[in-house]
PDB file of C-alpha atoms and ligand atoms in Angstrom:
ATOM      1  CA  UNK A   1      77.004  79.820 104.535  1.00  0.00           C
ATOM      2  CA  UNK A   2      80.701  80.650 104.381  1.00  0.00           C
ATOM      3  CA  UNK A   3      83.023  78.886 106.769  1.00  0.00           C
ATOM      4  CA  UNK A   4      86.231  80.851 106.890  1.00  0.00           C
ATOM      5  CA  UNK A   5      89.221  78.647 107.584  1.00  0.00           C
ATOM      6  CA  UNK A   6      91.650  80.785 109.514  1.00  0.00           C
ATOM      7  CA  UNK A   7      95.265  79.597 109.429  1.00  0.00           C
ATOM      8  CA  UNK A   8      97.455  80.085 112.490  1.00  0.00           C
ATOM      9  CA  UNK A   9      99.132  82.971 110.675  1.00  0.00           C
ATOM     10  CA  UNK A  10      97.494  84.915 107.848  1.00  0.00           C
ATOM     11  CA  UNK A  11      96.731  88.434 106.744  1.00  0.00           C
ATOM     12  CA  UNK A  12      92.970  88.782 106.365  1.00  0.00           C
ATOM     13  CA  UNK A  13      92.047  91.895 104.434  1.00  0.00           C
ATOM     14  CA  UNK A  14      88.442  93.025 104.671  1.00  0.00           C
ATOM     15  CA  UNK A  15      87.218  94.852 101.566  1.00  0.00           C
ATOM     16  CA  UNK A  16      84.039  96.894 101.564  1.00  0.00           C
ATOM     17  CA  UNK A  17      82.660 100.386 101.292  1.00  0.00           C
ATOM     18  CA  UNK A  18      81.774 102.431 104.343  1.00  0.00           C
ATOM     19  CA  UNK A  19      78.833 100.858 106.160  1.00  0.00           C
ATOM     20  CA  UNK A  20      79.253  97.396 104.637  1.00  0.00           C
ATOM     21  CA  UNK A  21      79.792  95.984 108.120  1.00  0.00           C
ATOM     22  CA  UNK A  22      83.565  95.410 108.275  1.00  0.00           C
ATOM     23  CA  UNK A  23      84.086  96.549 111.859  1.00  0.00           C
ATOM     24  CA  UNK A  24      81.044  94.604 113.110  1.00  0.00           C
ATOM     25  CA  UNK A  25      82.262  91.487 111.255  1.00  0.00           C
ATOM     26  CA  UNK A  26      85.779  91.802 112.654  1.00  0.00           C
ATOM     27  CA  UNK A  27      84.520  92.345 116.204  1.00  0.00           C
ATOM     28  CA  UNK A  28      82.261  89.308 116.018  1.00  0.00           C
ATOM     29  CA  UNK A  29      84.892  86.870 114.735  1.00  0.00           C
ATOM     30  CA  UNK A  30      88.316  88.080 115.884  1.00  0.00           C
ATOM     31  CA  UNK A  31      90.060  89.223 119.041  1.00  0.00           C
ATOM     32  CA  UNK A  32      90.372  92.984 119.468  1.00  0.00           C
ATOM     33  CA  UNK A  33      94.165  92.741 119.318  1.00  0.00           C
ATOM     34  CA  UNK A  34      94.034  90.836 116.019  1.00  0.00           C
ATOM     35  CA  UNK A  35      92.259  93.737 114.301  1.00  0.00           C
ATOM     36  CA  UNK A  36      94.239  96.622 112.816  1.00  0.00           C
ATOM     37  CA  UNK A  37      91.764  99.392 112.040  1.00  0.00           C
ATOM     38  CA  UNK A  38      92.527 102.364 109.823  1.00  0.00           C
ATOM     39  CA  UNK A  39      90.026 104.412 111.825  1.00  0.00           C
ATOM     40  CA  UNK A  40      91.777 103.578 115.089  1.00  0.00           C
ATOM     41  CA  UNK A  41      95.105 104.525 113.483  1.00  0.00           C
ATOM     42  CA  UNK A  42      93.618 107.773 112.175  1.00  0.00           C
ATOM     43  CA  UNK A  43      92.444 108.575 115.689  1.00  0.00           C
ATOM     44  CA  UNK A  44      95.896 107.790 117.104  1.00  0.00           C
ATOM     45  CA  UNK A  45      97.624 110.275 114.843  1.00  0.00           C
ATOM     46  CA  UNK A  46      94.881 112.921 114.494  1.00  0.00           C
ATOM     47  CA  UNK A  47      92.491 112.562 117.477  1.00  0.00           C
ATOM     48  CA  UNK A  48      89.646 112.059 114.983  1.00  0.00           C
ATOM     49  CA  UNK A  49      88.812 108.837 113.164  1.00  0.00           C
ATOM     50  CA  UNK A  50      87.160 110.796 110.346  1.00  0.00           C
ATOM     51  CA  UNK A  51      90.084 113.177 109.672  1.00  0.00           C
ATOM     52  CA  UNK A  52      90.801 112.560 105.987  1.00  0.00           C
ATOM     53  CA  UNK A  53      93.928 114.733 106.157  1.00  0.00           C
ATOM     54  CA  UNK A  54      95.456 112.045 108.367  1.00  0.00           C
ATOM     55  CA  UNK A  55      94.990 109.275 105.791  1.00  0.00           C
ATOM     56  CA  UNK A  56      98.653 108.978 104.750  1.00  0.00           C
ATOM     57  CA  UNK A  57      99.900 108.885 108.339  1.00  0.00           C
ATOM     58  CA  UNK A  58      97.148 106.480 109.382  1.00  0.00           C
ATOM     59  CA  UNK A  59      98.035 104.000 106.646  1.00  0.00           C
ATOM     60  CA  UNK A  60     101.734 104.267 107.402  1.00  0.00           C
ATOM     61  CA  UNK A  61     100.779 103.209 110.926  1.00  0.00           C
ATOM     62  CA  UNK A  62      98.481 100.414 109.663  1.00  0.00           C
ATOM     63  CA  UNK A  63     101.228  98.990 107.456  1.00  0.00           C
ATOM     64  CA  UNK A  64     103.799  99.276 110.247  1.00  0.00           C
ATOM     65  CA  UNK A  65     101.634  97.447 112.774  1.00  0.00           C
ATOM     66  CA  UNK A  66     100.703  94.782 110.215  1.00  0.00           C
ATOM     67  CA  UNK A  67     104.397  94.230 109.399  1.00  0.00           C
ATOM     68  CA  UNK A  68     105.367  93.946 113.052  1.00  0.00           C
ATOM     69  CA  UNK A  69     102.535  91.520 113.770  1.00  0.00           C
ATOM     70  CA  UNK A  70     103.308  89.319 110.757  1.00  0.00           C
ATOM     71  CA  UNK A  71     107.011  89.312 111.681  1.00  0.00           C
ATOM     72  CA  UNK A  72     105.933  87.963 115.068  1.00  0.00           C
ATOM     73  CA  UNK A  73     103.755  85.295 113.426  1.00  0.00           C
ATOM     74  CA  UNK A  74     100.461  86.774 114.562  1.00  0.00           C
ATOM     75  CA  UNK A  75      97.156  86.436 112.748  1.00  0.00           C
ATOM     76  CA  UNK A  76      96.119  89.899 111.584  1.00  0.00           C
ATOM     77  CA  UNK A  77      92.867  91.331 110.237  1.00  0.00           C
ATOM     78  CA  UNK A  78      92.899  94.687 108.463  1.00  0.00           C
ATOM     79  CA  UNK A  79      89.724  96.721 109.008  1.00  0.00           C
ATOM     80  CA  UNK A  80      89.856  99.414 106.314  1.00  0.00           C
ATOM     81  CA  UNK A  81      87.786  99.903 103.154  1.00  0.00           C
ATOM     82  CA  UNK A  82      90.625  98.631 100.896  1.00  0.00           C
ATOM     83  CA  UNK A  83      88.427  99.343  97.859  1.00  0.00           C
ATOM     84  CA  UNK A  84      91.366 100.792  95.936  1.00  0.00           C
ATOM     85  CA  UNK A  85      93.810  98.365  94.291  1.00  0.00           C
ATOM     86  CA  UNK A  86      96.741 100.513  95.521  1.00  0.00           C
ATOM     87  CA  UNK A  87      95.634 100.133  99.145  1.00  0.00           C
ATOM     88  CA  UNK A  88      95.459  96.364  98.697  1.00  0.00           C
ATOM     89  CA  UNK A  89      98.814  96.283  96.906  1.00  0.00           C
ATOM     90  CA  UNK A  90     100.694  97.802  99.833  1.00  0.00           C
ATOM     91  CA  UNK A  91      99.152  95.324 102.268  1.00  0.00           C
ATOM     92  CA  UNK A  92      99.859  92.430  99.888  1.00  0.00           C
ATOM     93  CA  UNK A  93     103.489  93.566  99.734  1.00  0.00           C
ATOM     94  CA  UNK A  94     103.738  93.385 103.529  1.00  0.00           C
ATOM     95  CA  UNK A  95     102.222  89.878 103.527  1.00  0.00           C
ATOM     96  CA  UNK A  96     104.661  88.799 100.825  1.00  0.00           C
ATOM     97  CA  UNK A  97     107.642  90.265 102.680  1.00  0.00           C
ATOM     98  CA  UNK A  98     106.762  88.037 105.630  1.00  0.00           C
ATOM     99  CA  UNK A  99     105.731  85.026 103.524  1.00  0.00           C
ATOM    100  CA  UNK A 100     102.237  85.105 105.017  1.00  0.00           C
ATOM    101  CA  UNK A 101      99.034  83.973 103.285  1.00  0.00           C
ATOM    102  CA  UNK A 102      96.874  86.933 102.192  1.00  0.00           C
ATOM    103  CA  UNK A 103      93.111  86.310 102.327  1.00  0.00           C
ATOM    104  CA  UNK A 104      90.433  88.698 101.007  1.00  0.00           C
ATOM    105  CA  UNK A 105      86.947  88.926 102.477  1.00  0.00           C
ATOM    106  CA  UNK A 106      84.752  91.145 100.319  1.00  0.00           C
ATOM    107  CA  UNK A 107      81.628  92.605 101.924  1.00  0.00           C
ATOM    108  CA  UNK A 108      79.761  93.509  98.745  1.00  0.00           C
ATOM    109  CA  UNK A 109      76.286  94.576  99.844  1.00  0.00           C
ATOM    110  CA  UNK A 110      73.596  95.917  97.505  1.00  0.00           C
ATOM    111  CA  UNK A 111      73.800  99.687  97.046  1.00  0.00           C
ATOM    112  CA  UNK A 112      70.306 100.257  98.474  1.00  0.00           C
ATOM    113  CA  UNK A 113      71.263  98.560 101.735  1.00  0.00           C
ATOM    114  CA  UNK A 114      74.459 100.611 101.939  1.00  0.00           C
ATOM    115  CA  UNK A 115      72.610 103.887 101.422  1.00  0.00           C
ATOM    116  CA  UNK A 116      69.946 103.010 104.002  1.00  0.00           C
ATOM    117  CA  UNK A 117      72.585 102.132 106.581  1.00  0.00           C
ATOM    118  CA  UNK A 118      74.631 105.199 105.813  1.00  0.00           C
ATOM    119  CA  UNK A 119      71.618 107.482 106.266  1.00  0.00           C
ATOM    120  CA  UNK A 120      70.988 105.980 109.702  1.00  0.00           C
ATOM    121  CA  UNK A 121      74.531 106.567 110.958  1.00  0.00           C
ATOM    122  CA  UNK A 122      75.512 109.504 113.082  1.00  0.00           C
ATOM    123  CA  UNK A 123      79.212 108.557 113.298  1.00  0.00           C
ATOM    124  CA  UNK A 124      80.007 109.244 109.620  1.00  0.00           C
ATOM    125  CA  UNK A 125      79.758 112.943 108.720  1.00  0.00           C
ATOM    126  CA  UNK A 126      80.175 112.563 104.956  1.00  0.00           C
ATOM    127  CA  UNK A 127      77.429 112.305 102.329  1.00  0.00           C
ATOM    128  CA  UNK A 128      76.052 109.422 100.291  1.00  0.00           C
ATOM    129  CA  UNK A 129      78.337 110.427  97.397  1.00  0.00           C
ATOM    130  CA  UNK A 130      81.227 108.844  99.313  1.00  0.00           C
ATOM    131  CA  UNK A 131      79.340 105.539  99.475  1.00  0.00           C
ATOM    132  CA  UNK A 132      78.744 105.678  95.700  1.00  0.00           C
ATOM    133  CA  UNK A 133      82.350 106.614  94.938  1.00  0.00           C
ATOM    134  CA  UNK A 134      83.781 103.803  97.058  1.00  0.00           C
ATOM    135  CA  UNK A 135      81.310 101.369  95.487  1.00  0.00           C
ATOM    136  CA  UNK A 136      82.472 102.411  91.999  1.00  0.00           C
ATOM    137  CA  UNK A 137      86.109 101.966  93.044  1.00  0.00           C
ATOM    138  CA  UNK A 138      85.356  98.500  94.391  1.00  0.00           C
ATOM    139  CA  UNK A 139      83.507  97.418  91.230  1.00  0.00           C
ATOM    140  CA  UNK A 140      86.196  98.780  88.904  1.00  0.00           C
ATOM    141  CA  UNK A 141      88.967  97.065  90.870  1.00  0.00           C
ATOM    142  CA  UNK A 142      87.182  93.705  90.773  1.00  0.00           C
ATOM    143  CA  UNK A 143      86.945  93.891  86.972  1.00  0.00           C
ATOM    144  CA  UNK A 144      90.717  94.120  86.542  1.00  0.00           C
ATOM    145  CA  UNK A 145      92.392  91.158  84.872  1.00  0.00           C
ATOM    146  CA  UNK A 146      92.500  88.191  87.205  1.00  0.00           C
ATOM    147  CA  UNK A 147      90.527  89.954  89.927  1.00  0.00           C
ATOM    148  CA  UNK A 148      91.701  89.579  93.505  1.00  0.00           C
ATOM    149  CA  UNK A 149      93.503  86.298  92.790  1.00  0.00           C
ATOM    150  CA  UNK A 150      95.421  88.124  90.078  1.00  0.00           C
ATOM    151  CA  UNK A 151      96.426  90.754  92.635  1.00  0.00           C
ATOM    152  CA  UNK A 152      97.985  88.015  94.747  1.00  0.00           C
ATOM    153  CA  UNK A 153      95.288  86.973  97.215  1.00  0.00           C
ATOM    154  CA  UNK A 154      95.438  83.258  98.014  1.00  0.00           C
ATOM    155  CA  UNK A 155      91.929  83.047  99.419  1.00  0.00           C
ATOM    156  CA  UNK A 156      88.990  85.126  98.214  1.00  0.00           C
ATOM    157  CA  UNK A 157      85.548  85.153  99.818  1.00  0.00           C
ATOM    158  CA  UNK A 158      82.633  87.204  98.484  1.00  0.00           C
ATOM    159  CA  UNK A 159      79.711  88.040 100.781  1.00  0.00           C
ATOM    160  CA  UNK A 160      76.917  89.640  98.792  1.00  0.00           C
ATOM    161  CA  UNK A 161      74.271  90.390 101.398  1.00  0.00           C
ATOM    162  CA  UNK A 162      74.003  91.418 105.042  1.00  0.00           C
ATOM    163  CA  UNK A 163      72.624  87.943 105.769  1.00  0.00           C
ATOM    164  CA  UNK A 164      75.648  86.320 104.119  1.00  0.00           C
ATOM    165  CA  UNK A 165      77.972  88.478 106.227  1.00  0.00           C
ATOM    166  CA  UNK A 166      76.117  87.599 109.424  1.00  0.00           C
ATOM    167  CA  UNK A 167      76.171  83.864 108.615  1.00  0.00           C
ATOM    168  CA  UNK A 168      79.971  83.581 108.365  1.00  0.00           C
ATOM    169  CA  UNK A 169      81.675  81.368 110.901  1.00  0.00           C
ATOM    170  CA  UNK A 170      85.369  80.694 111.404  1.00  0.00           C
ATOM    171  CA  UNK A 171      87.358  77.562 111.975  1.00  0.00           C
ATOM    172  CA  UNK A 172      90.794  78.175 113.424  1.00  0.00           C
ATOM    173  CA  UNK A 173      93.537  75.925 112.176  1.00  0.00           C
ATOM    174  CA  UNK A 174      96.023  75.507 115.019  1.00  0.00           C
TER     175      UNK A 174
HETATM  176  N1  CTP B 201      75.054  97.159 110.810  1.00  0.00           N
HETATM  177  C1  CTP B 201      73.884  96.466 110.824  1.00  0.00           C
HETATM  178  N2  CTP B 201      73.891  95.099 110.755  1.00  0.00           N
HETATM  179  C2  CTP B 201      75.059  94.431 110.674  1.00  0.00           C
HETATM  180  C3  CTP B 201      76.272  95.118 110.659  1.00  0.00           C
HETATM  181  C4  CTP B 201      76.234  96.506 110.717  1.00  0.00           C
HETATM  182  O1  CTP B 201      72.823  97.055 110.896  1.00  0.00           O
HETATM  183  N3  CTP B 201      75.045  93.097 110.614  1.00  0.00           N
HETATM  184  C5  CTP B 201      75.027  98.614 110.889  1.00  0.00           C
HETATM  185  C6  CTP B 201      75.759  99.061 112.141  1.00  0.00           C
HETATM  186  O2  CTP B 201      74.832  99.307 113.160  1.00  0.00           O
HETATM  187  C7  CTP B 201      76.483 100.293 111.715  1.00  0.00           C
HETATM  188  C8  CTP B 201      76.515 100.241 110.207  1.00  0.00           C
HETATM  189  O3  CTP B 201      75.726  99.155 109.799  1.00  0.00           O
HETATM  190  O4  CTP B 201      75.816 101.467 112.093  1.00  0.00           O
HETATM  191  C9  CTP B 201      77.908 100.086 109.704  1.00  0.00           C
HETATM  192  O5  CTP B 201      78.519  98.919 110.255  1.00  0.00           O
HETATM  193  P1  CTP B 201      80.089  98.865 110.483  1.00  0.00           P
HETATM  194  O6  CTP B 201      80.415  97.491 110.934  1.00  0.00           O
HETATM  195  O7  CTP B 201      80.520  99.985 111.351  1.00  0.00           O
HETATM  196  O8  CTP B 201      80.570  99.114 108.978  1.00  0.00           O
HETATM  197  P2  CTP B 201      82.027  99.449 108.426  1.00  0.00           P
HETATM  198  O9  CTP B 201      82.170  98.709 107.147  1.00  0.00           O
HETATM  199  O10 CTP B 201      83.043  99.186 109.479  1.00  0.00           O
HETATM  200  O11 CTP B 201      81.905 101.000 108.119  1.00  0.00           O
HETATM  201  P3  CTP B 201      83.101 102.078 108.064  1.00  0.00           P
HETATM  202  O12 CTP B 201      83.900 101.770 106.833  1.00  0.00           O
HETATM  203  O13 CTP B 201      82.390 103.386 107.936  1.00  0.00           O
HETATM  204  O14 CTP B 201      83.893 101.963 109.317  1.00  0.00           O
HETATM  205 MG1   MG B 202      84.441 100.412 110.392  1.00  0.00          MG
END
């Protein structure tokens, strides 16, 4: 099982399609104030965490909060899909600007599990096509030269099943 060593200050970027379990993972292992959620930011600017028209504003807010937290030397976890290389690049730039270690945690569950979970959810109004599209984006991004390390991540952890996600523990380095 994965033991995630968490430095005193780091930017932990969760990567996974909708339903992969990012929010549950973050809630289990981190303090609420350490988690910067794109859905929470979407709700703050648009009153609706599913409002896709608010995506640009929501991510401006995510990046702003992340930058302010890293400037203050605070451990930060980003809860957003981050399946697109461009989304990761802007977060990596913020980490670099503050000389903070960027760590990727990839929740890469089998497609069948993702579709089953998605079908059971009532809080996500979009169809299964979104799950497939995000999954394709994730796979394509991972195949780029150098993968996530090549993008600039200094720690990369792959979790390939729900059981692997649930088994993760953290050790905090003071
Ligand atoms: N779930 C589960 N077992 C887990 C984790 C999650 O059955 N160990 C279920 C939850 O009950 C939830 C769904 O899977 O209904 C999605 O979990 P969530 O943590 O919300 O996934 P996210 O990746 O945060 O999804 P989104 O991107 O849509 O916010
Ligand atoms: Mg979530």
